[in-house]
Structure formats: structure tokens, C-alpha cells
Coordinates of C-alpha atoms and ligand atoms in Angstrom, one line a residue:
X102 CA 94.8 92.7 122.9
X103 CA 93.8 94.6 120.0
X104 CA 94.8 93.8 116.3
X105 CA 96.4 96.1 114.5
X106 CA 93.7 95.8 111.1
X107 CA 90.5 95.0 113.2
X108 CA 86.8 95.7 111.0
X109 CA 89.5 96.1 107.7
X110 CA 88.4 94.9 104.3
X111 CA 91.5 94.3 102.2
X112 CA 91.7 93.9 98.6
X113 CA 95.0 92.0 97.3
X114 CA 96.4 90.8 93.9
X115 CA 98.6 88.6 93.4
X116 CA 98.1 86.8 96.7
X117 CA 98.9 83.3 95.7
X118 CA 102.7 83.4 96.2
X119 CA 106.2 85.9 97.4
X120 CA 105.5 89.0 99.1
X121 CA 101.1 89.5 98.2
X122 CA 100.8 85.6 99.9
X123 CA 102.8 87.4 103.2
X124 CA 101.1 90.2 103.4
X125 CA 97.5 88.4 103.0
X126 CA 98.6 86.3 106.0
X127 CA 100.0 89.2 108.0
X128 CA 97.0 91.0 107.8
X129 CA 94.2 88.6 108.1
X130 CA 97.0 87.5 111.9
X131 CA 95.9 91.1 112.5
X132 CA 92.4 91.0 112.6
X133 CA 91.7 91.9 108.9
X134 CA 89.0 90.5 106.5
X135 CA 91.3 89.2 103.7
X136 CA 90.3 88.9 100.3
X137 CA 93.2 86.9 98.1
X138 CA 93.1 87.5 94.1
X139 CA 95.8 85.9 91.5
X140 CA 95.7 84.3 88.3
X141 CA 97.0 80.9 89.8
X142 CA 95.0 78.8 91.6
X143 CA 96.4 75.8 93.0
X144 CA 98.3 78.2 94.9
X145 CA 95.5 80.3 96.1
X146 CA 94.4 76.8 97.1
X147 CA 97.1 76.3 99.7
X148 CA 96.2 79.4 100.9
X149 CA 92.9 78.3 102.0
X150 CA 94.2 75.1 103.0
X151 CA 96.6 76.8 105.4
X152 CA 94.0 80.1 106.9
X153 CA 90.1 79.1 105.4
X154 CA 89.4 82.0 107.0
X155 CA 90.6 83.9 103.9
X156 CA 88.5 84.7 100.7
X157 CA 90.3 83.7 97.2
X158 CA 89.6 84.3 93.9
X159 CA 91.1 83.8 90.9
X160 CA 91.6 86.3 88.7
X161 CA 93.4 87.6 85.9
X162 CA 94.2 91.6 86.9
X163 CA 95.4 92.1 83.3
X164 CA 91.4 91.4 82.4
X165 CA 89.1 94.2 83.3
X166 CA 86.0 92.9 83.0
X167 CA 86.9 89.6 85.3
X168 CA 88.1 92.8 87.4
X169 CA 85.4 94.7 87.1
X170 CA 83.1 91.4 87.2
X171 CA 85.6 90.2 90.7
X172 CA 84.6 93.3 92.8
X173 CA 81.4 94.3 92.0
X174 CA 80.3 91.8 94.5
X175 CA 82.6 93.2 97.2
X176 CA 80.9 96.0 99.2
X177 CA 82.9 98.3 101.2
X178 CA 86.8 97.7 101.0
X179 CA 89.1 99.5 103.6
X180 CA 92.7 98.4 102.0
X181 CA 93.6 97.6 98.8
X182 CA 97.4 96.0 98.2
X183 CA 98.3 95.7 94.8
X184 CA 101.2 93.3 93.8
X185 CA 101.0 91.9 90.8
X186 CA 104.0 92.4 88.8
X187 CA 106.8 90.3 86.6
X188 CA 110.1 91.0 86.1
X189 CA 110.9 90.7 82.6
X190 CA 115.0 90.7 82.2
X191 CA 116.7 93.2 79.8
X192 CA 117.8 95.9 78.3
X193 CA 116.0 98.2 76.4
X194 CA 117.5 96.5 73.2
X195 CA 116.2 92.8 74.5
X196 CA 112.9 94.9 74.9
X197 CA 110.3 94.2 72.0
X198 CA 106.9 95.1 71.7
X199 CA 105.3 92.3 73.0
X200 CA 107.6 92.0 76.2
X201 CA 107.1 96.1 76.6
X202 CA 103.1 95.9 76.5
X203 CA 103.1 92.5 78.3
X204 CA 104.9 94.2 81.5
X205 CA 102.8 97.4 81.3
X206 CA 99.8 95.7 81.5
X207 CA 101.3 93.5 84.3
X208 CA 102.5 95.9 86.1
X209 CA 100.8 99.1 85.7
X210 CA 97.6 98.8 83.4
X211 CA 96.7 96.2 86.1
X212 CA 96.7 98.5 89.0
X213 CA 94.4 100.8 86.8
X214 CA 92.1 98.3 85.9
X215 CA 90.9 97.3 90.1
X216 CA 91.8 100.5 91.6
X217 CA 89.3 102.4 88.9
X218 CA 86.8 99.5 90.6
X219 CA 87.5 99.9 94.2
X220 CA 88.4 104.0 94.4
X221 CA 84.6 104.7 93.9
X222 CA 83.6 102.3 97.0
X223 CA 86.5 104.0 99.1
X224 CA 85.2 107.8 98.2
X225 CA 81.8 106.8 99.3
X226 CA 82.5 105.7 102.7
X227 CA 85.0 108.4 102.7
X228 CA 88.1 106.3 103.6
X229 CA 90.9 103.7 102.5
X230 CA 94.6 103.2 101.9
X231 CA 96.1 102.1 98.9
X232 CA 99.1 100.5 98.5
X233 CA 100.9 99.6 95.3
X234 CA 104.3 97.3 95.3
X235 CA 106.9 99.4 93.5
X236 CA 110.9 98.6 93.4
X237 CA 113.7 99.7 94.0
X238 CA 114.3 99.5 90.3
X239 CA 112.5 101.9 89.1
X240 CA 112.8 105.5 89.6
X241 CA 114.4 105.7 92.6
X242 CA 117.7 103.2 91.3
X243 CA 118.5 102.1 87.8
X244 CA 119.6 98.5 87.8
X245 CA 121.5 96.6 85.3
X246 CA 118.6 94.2 83.0
X247 CA 116.1 96.2 84.3
X248 CA 114.6 97.9 81.7
X249 CA 111.4 97.8 81.6
X250 CA 110.5 97.0 84.5
X251 CA 112.6 99.4 86.1
X252 CA 110.4 102.2 83.9
X253 CA 107.2 100.6 84.9
X254 CA 107.6 100.2 88.6
X255 CA 108.5 104.3 88.3
X256 CA 105.4 104.7 86.2
X257 CA 103.9 103.4 89.9
X258 CA 105.4 106.0 91.9
X259 CA 104.0 108.4 89.5
X260 CA 100.6 106.6 89.4
X261 CA 100.5 106.6 93.8
X262 CA 100.8 110.4 93.9
X263 CA 98.8 111.0 91.1
X264 CA 96.1 109.4 93.4
X265 CA 97.4 110.1 96.9
X266 CA 97.1 114.3 95.5
X267 CA 93.5 113.4 94.2
X268 CA 91.5 112.1 97.0
X269 CA 93.3 113.5 100.2
X270 CA 90.2 115.7 100.3
X271 CA 88.6 111.7 100.6
X272 CA 90.7 110.8 103.1
X273 CA 92.1 108.1 100.7
X274 CA 95.6 107.7 100.9
X275 CA 98.1 105.6 98.4
X276 CA 101.5 105.2 99.5
X277 CA 103.9 102.7 97.6
X278 CA 106.2 99.9 98.6
X279 CA 109.5 100.3 97.0
X280 CA 111.3 96.5 98.1
X281 CA 115.0 95.4 97.3
X282 CA 115.6 91.9 96.4
X283 CA 113.3 90.0 98.2
X284 CA 113.5 85.9 98.8
X285 CA 110.1 84.7 96.6
X286 CA 109.3 81.8 94.4
X287 CA 109.9 84.0 91.3
X288 CA 113.3 85.4 92.4
X289 CA 114.3 81.4 92.5
X290 CA 113.4 80.9 89.6
X291 CA 115.1 84.1 88.4
X292 CA 118.1 82.2 89.5
X293 CA 117.5 79.1 88.5
X294 CA 117.0 81.1 85.3
X295 CA 120.7 82.4 84.9
X296 CA 123.8 80.8 83.1
X297 CA 125.5 80.0 86.8
X298 CA 123.0 79.9 89.3
X299 CA 125.1 80.0 91.7
X300 CA 127.1 83.7 90.6
X301 CA 123.3 85.3 90.1
X302 CA 122.7 84.2 93.9
X303 CA 126.3 85.8 95.1
X304 CA 125.4 88.3 92.4
X305 CA 122.0 89.4 93.8
X306 CA 123.0 89.2 97.0
X307 CA 126.6 91.3 96.7
X308 CA 123.9 94.1 95.7
X309 CA 122.3 94.6 98.9
X310 CA 124.4 96.5 101.6
X311 CA 123.4 94.4 104.4
X312 CA 124.8 91.4 102.8
X313 CA 121.4 89.0 102.3
X314 CA 118.3 89.6 100.6
X315 CA 114.8 90.7 102.4
X316 CA 111.6 88.4 103.5
X317 CA 108.3 88.6 102.3
X318 CA 107.2 89.0 106.2
X319 CA 109.0 91.7 106.5
X320 CA 107.8 93.8 103.2
X321 CA 104.5 92.7 105.7
X322 CA 105.3 94.7 108.2
X323 CA 105.4 97.7 106.0
X324 CA 102.3 96.6 104.5
X325 CA 100.7 96.6 107.9
X326 CA 101.8 99.8 109.1
X327 CA 100.3 101.0 105.5
X328 CA 97.4 99.5 106.3
X329 CA 96.0 100.8 109.6
X330 CA 95.0 103.7 110.9
X331 CA 98.4 103.8 112.5
X332 CA 99.7 105.7 109.6
X333 CA 96.7 107.8 108.8
X334 CA 99.1 111.0 108.1
X335 CA 101.2 109.6 105.7
X336 CA 100.1 109.7 101.8
X337 CA 101.8 110.0 98.3
X338 CA 105.0 108.3 99.9
X339 CA 107.4 105.4 98.3
X340 CA 108.8 103.3 101.3
X341 CA 111.9 101.7 99.7
X342 CA 112.5 98.4 102.1
X343 CA 115.9 97.5 100.6
X344 CA 118.6 96.8 103.0
X345 CA 120.3 99.9 102.7
X346 CA 120.0 99.9 98.9
X347 CA 118.9 103.0 98.0
X348 CA 121.8 105.2 100.6
Ligands
LIG37 N1 110.8 89.1 95.1 C1 112.1 91.0 94.7 O1 113.0 91.0 94.5 C2 111.1 92.2 94.7 C3 111.7 93.3 94.6 C4 110.9 94.5 94.4 C5 109.8 94.6 94.0 N2 109.2 93.4 93.9 C6 107.4 93.0 93.7 O2 106.4 92.8 94.3 C7 105.4 92.0 93.9 C8 105.6 90.5 94.3 O3 106.0 89.6 93.7 P1 106.8 88.6 95.0 O4 108.6 88.7 94.2 O5 106.6 88.6 96.2 O6 105.7 87.6 94.3 P2 106.2 86.7 92.6 O7 106.6 87.0 91.5 O8 106.8 84.8 93.2 O9 105.5 85.6 91.9 C9 103.4 86.7 91.9 C10 102.5 86.3 91.9 O10 102.1 87.2 90.5 C11 100.9 86.5 90.3 N3 100.4 87.6 89.1 C12 101.1 86.9 87.1 N4 100.6 87.6 86.9 C13 99.2 88.0 88.0 C14 98.6 88.4 86.6 N5 97.9 88.4 85.9 N6 97.0 88.7 87.5 C15 97.3 88.2 88.7 N7 98.2 87.5 89.4 C16 98.8 87.2 88.6 C17 102.0 85.0 90.0 O11 100.8 84.3 90.2 C18 102.2 84.8 91.2 O12 101.7 84.8 92.4 C19 105.6 92.5 92.4 O13 105.1 93.5 91.9 C20 107.1 93.0 92.0 O14 107.8 93.4 91.1 C21 109.3 92.2 94.0

């Protein structure tokens, strides 16, 4: 049976755990050649042990020179999956300038850096699919204590639409994914960091109309569709995948 991403070369950020890792594995299983990057070398090594065919590279997505150097070694890239992100907990009054800059650097400037390196390669080959991980906490929905996180995730939606519009004629598509709450290692950390972890867990689940969290693998199935030629008529769209949160 033909795999859905055969002959595609994909570059993934934040592939060491969570949605990025699940997507790296799903893309690999669909026949893609995967270049998996993350700031955390340990988690990448675990991925490599599990899937020796996946290429790994330690990369801090916020470091422009490192991103440039790494991307310059890659030839053609068909799919760029931008998963890097950090959740700051709090309101505007809890967010000082350092928090603001850090969140913008990790969540959106990183995407700007890597997209500027990969886009010229896609223009040359006259095709490509860029997928950016936003969130339901963005311009789609205001959630408590997600001030700077939601602001950066809304920026990703504008970033996505703008690229989709500018490069439509180059056969390059750009879409965003907006997950609801997904069971990932950083979500576990957020629960454990709460004053009452049991209550925090209940609260997270209560805001999901389906009464459960999403899985990273469920997000990866949407990513496969957006990476594949099945979605050739789809660009500039933010795809919510949230267990009914945005109904
Ligand atoms: N988990 C959720 O509930 C949820 C919901 C909506 C959106 N998202 C978004 O999905 C994406 C992935 O989140 P997750 O929860 O699956 O993963 P996670 O938060 O568990 O892991 C994040 C990964 O990013 C890596 N990383 C952090 N800073 C980096 C940097 N500067 N350079 C390179 N890598 C870096 C970490 O090492 C880690 O492997 C994020 O953009 C997040 O905002 C997550």
C-alpha cells in the first residue's frame, strides 16, 4: 500500500517530545524522510533509538545563526512542521517584559527564523507545505492565565495567513493547527506545578467538552493530512482539533 508521505522530506522543530515527537514518528511511518530537531538532545537520542531512520539534530530554534547553519546543510525540504512552543502561565500583570520577550522568541520568532531559511528552498522546487502549531488559546479563544501564550499563538495565525497569501502562486501552502488541551510531558509538568495537582487535572479536563484530553497522536493525524498531497487545495487555514472546545 502506498504511504501518504512517500518521497517527502520533512523538517520538524520540538520533535523531542509531545506533539512534535508524535508527528515525527507518524511522518516516518507514512514514508517521509524526517529531520527531527529539538533543544533537548537527550529526548532526541531516545527518538533515534526507537526509530534509527529518523535524522536528529540538537537545535535551539531561537538561535538564528544555528538555525541558518543547520538549514544550509539541508537540500530540498517538502514539509516544515513548526511545533516549538512554551506555555507561560498568568495574566498580563503576571507577565513581565522578560516573560513577554521569552515567549515571543520561543513561540513565534523561532518560526520566523526557520521559515526564512526553508521557504527559498520550497520556492526553488515550486512546492511545499508549512504547518505551524498554534493553539485554541489564541485569537480563537481567550483562556484564563494564557495572556502572553495566547498572544503569541494568535500571532502564529496571522503569520500563517500571510505566508499562505504571499506564496500561493509558488505552490507553497501554509496552515496552522490549533489544538485544545493535549496530554504531553509539558502538560504533566503544568499539572504538577499547580498548587493542587489533582484539582488542576480535573479543571483541564472540565474545559474539554468531550471530557478528555487529546493525544499527541491525534494531532499528528491532522499533520499528516496537511503535509500530504491530499490537502493540496487547503491553505491559510487554522485547523482546530480540540475535542469540541471551540464549538
Ligand atoms: N500540549 C497542549 O495541550 C498544547 C495545546 C495547544 C498547543 N500546543 C502547542 O503544541 C506545541 C508542542 O507542545 P507539546 O505540549 O506537544 O510539547 P512539550 O511542551 O511537551 O514539549 C516542547 C518541546 O519543545 C522543545 N523546545 C523548547 N524550547 C525549544 C527551543 N528553544 N528550541 C527547540 N526546541 C525547544 C522542548 O525541548 C520539548 O521537546 C507547542 O507549540 C504548544 O504550544 C500544545
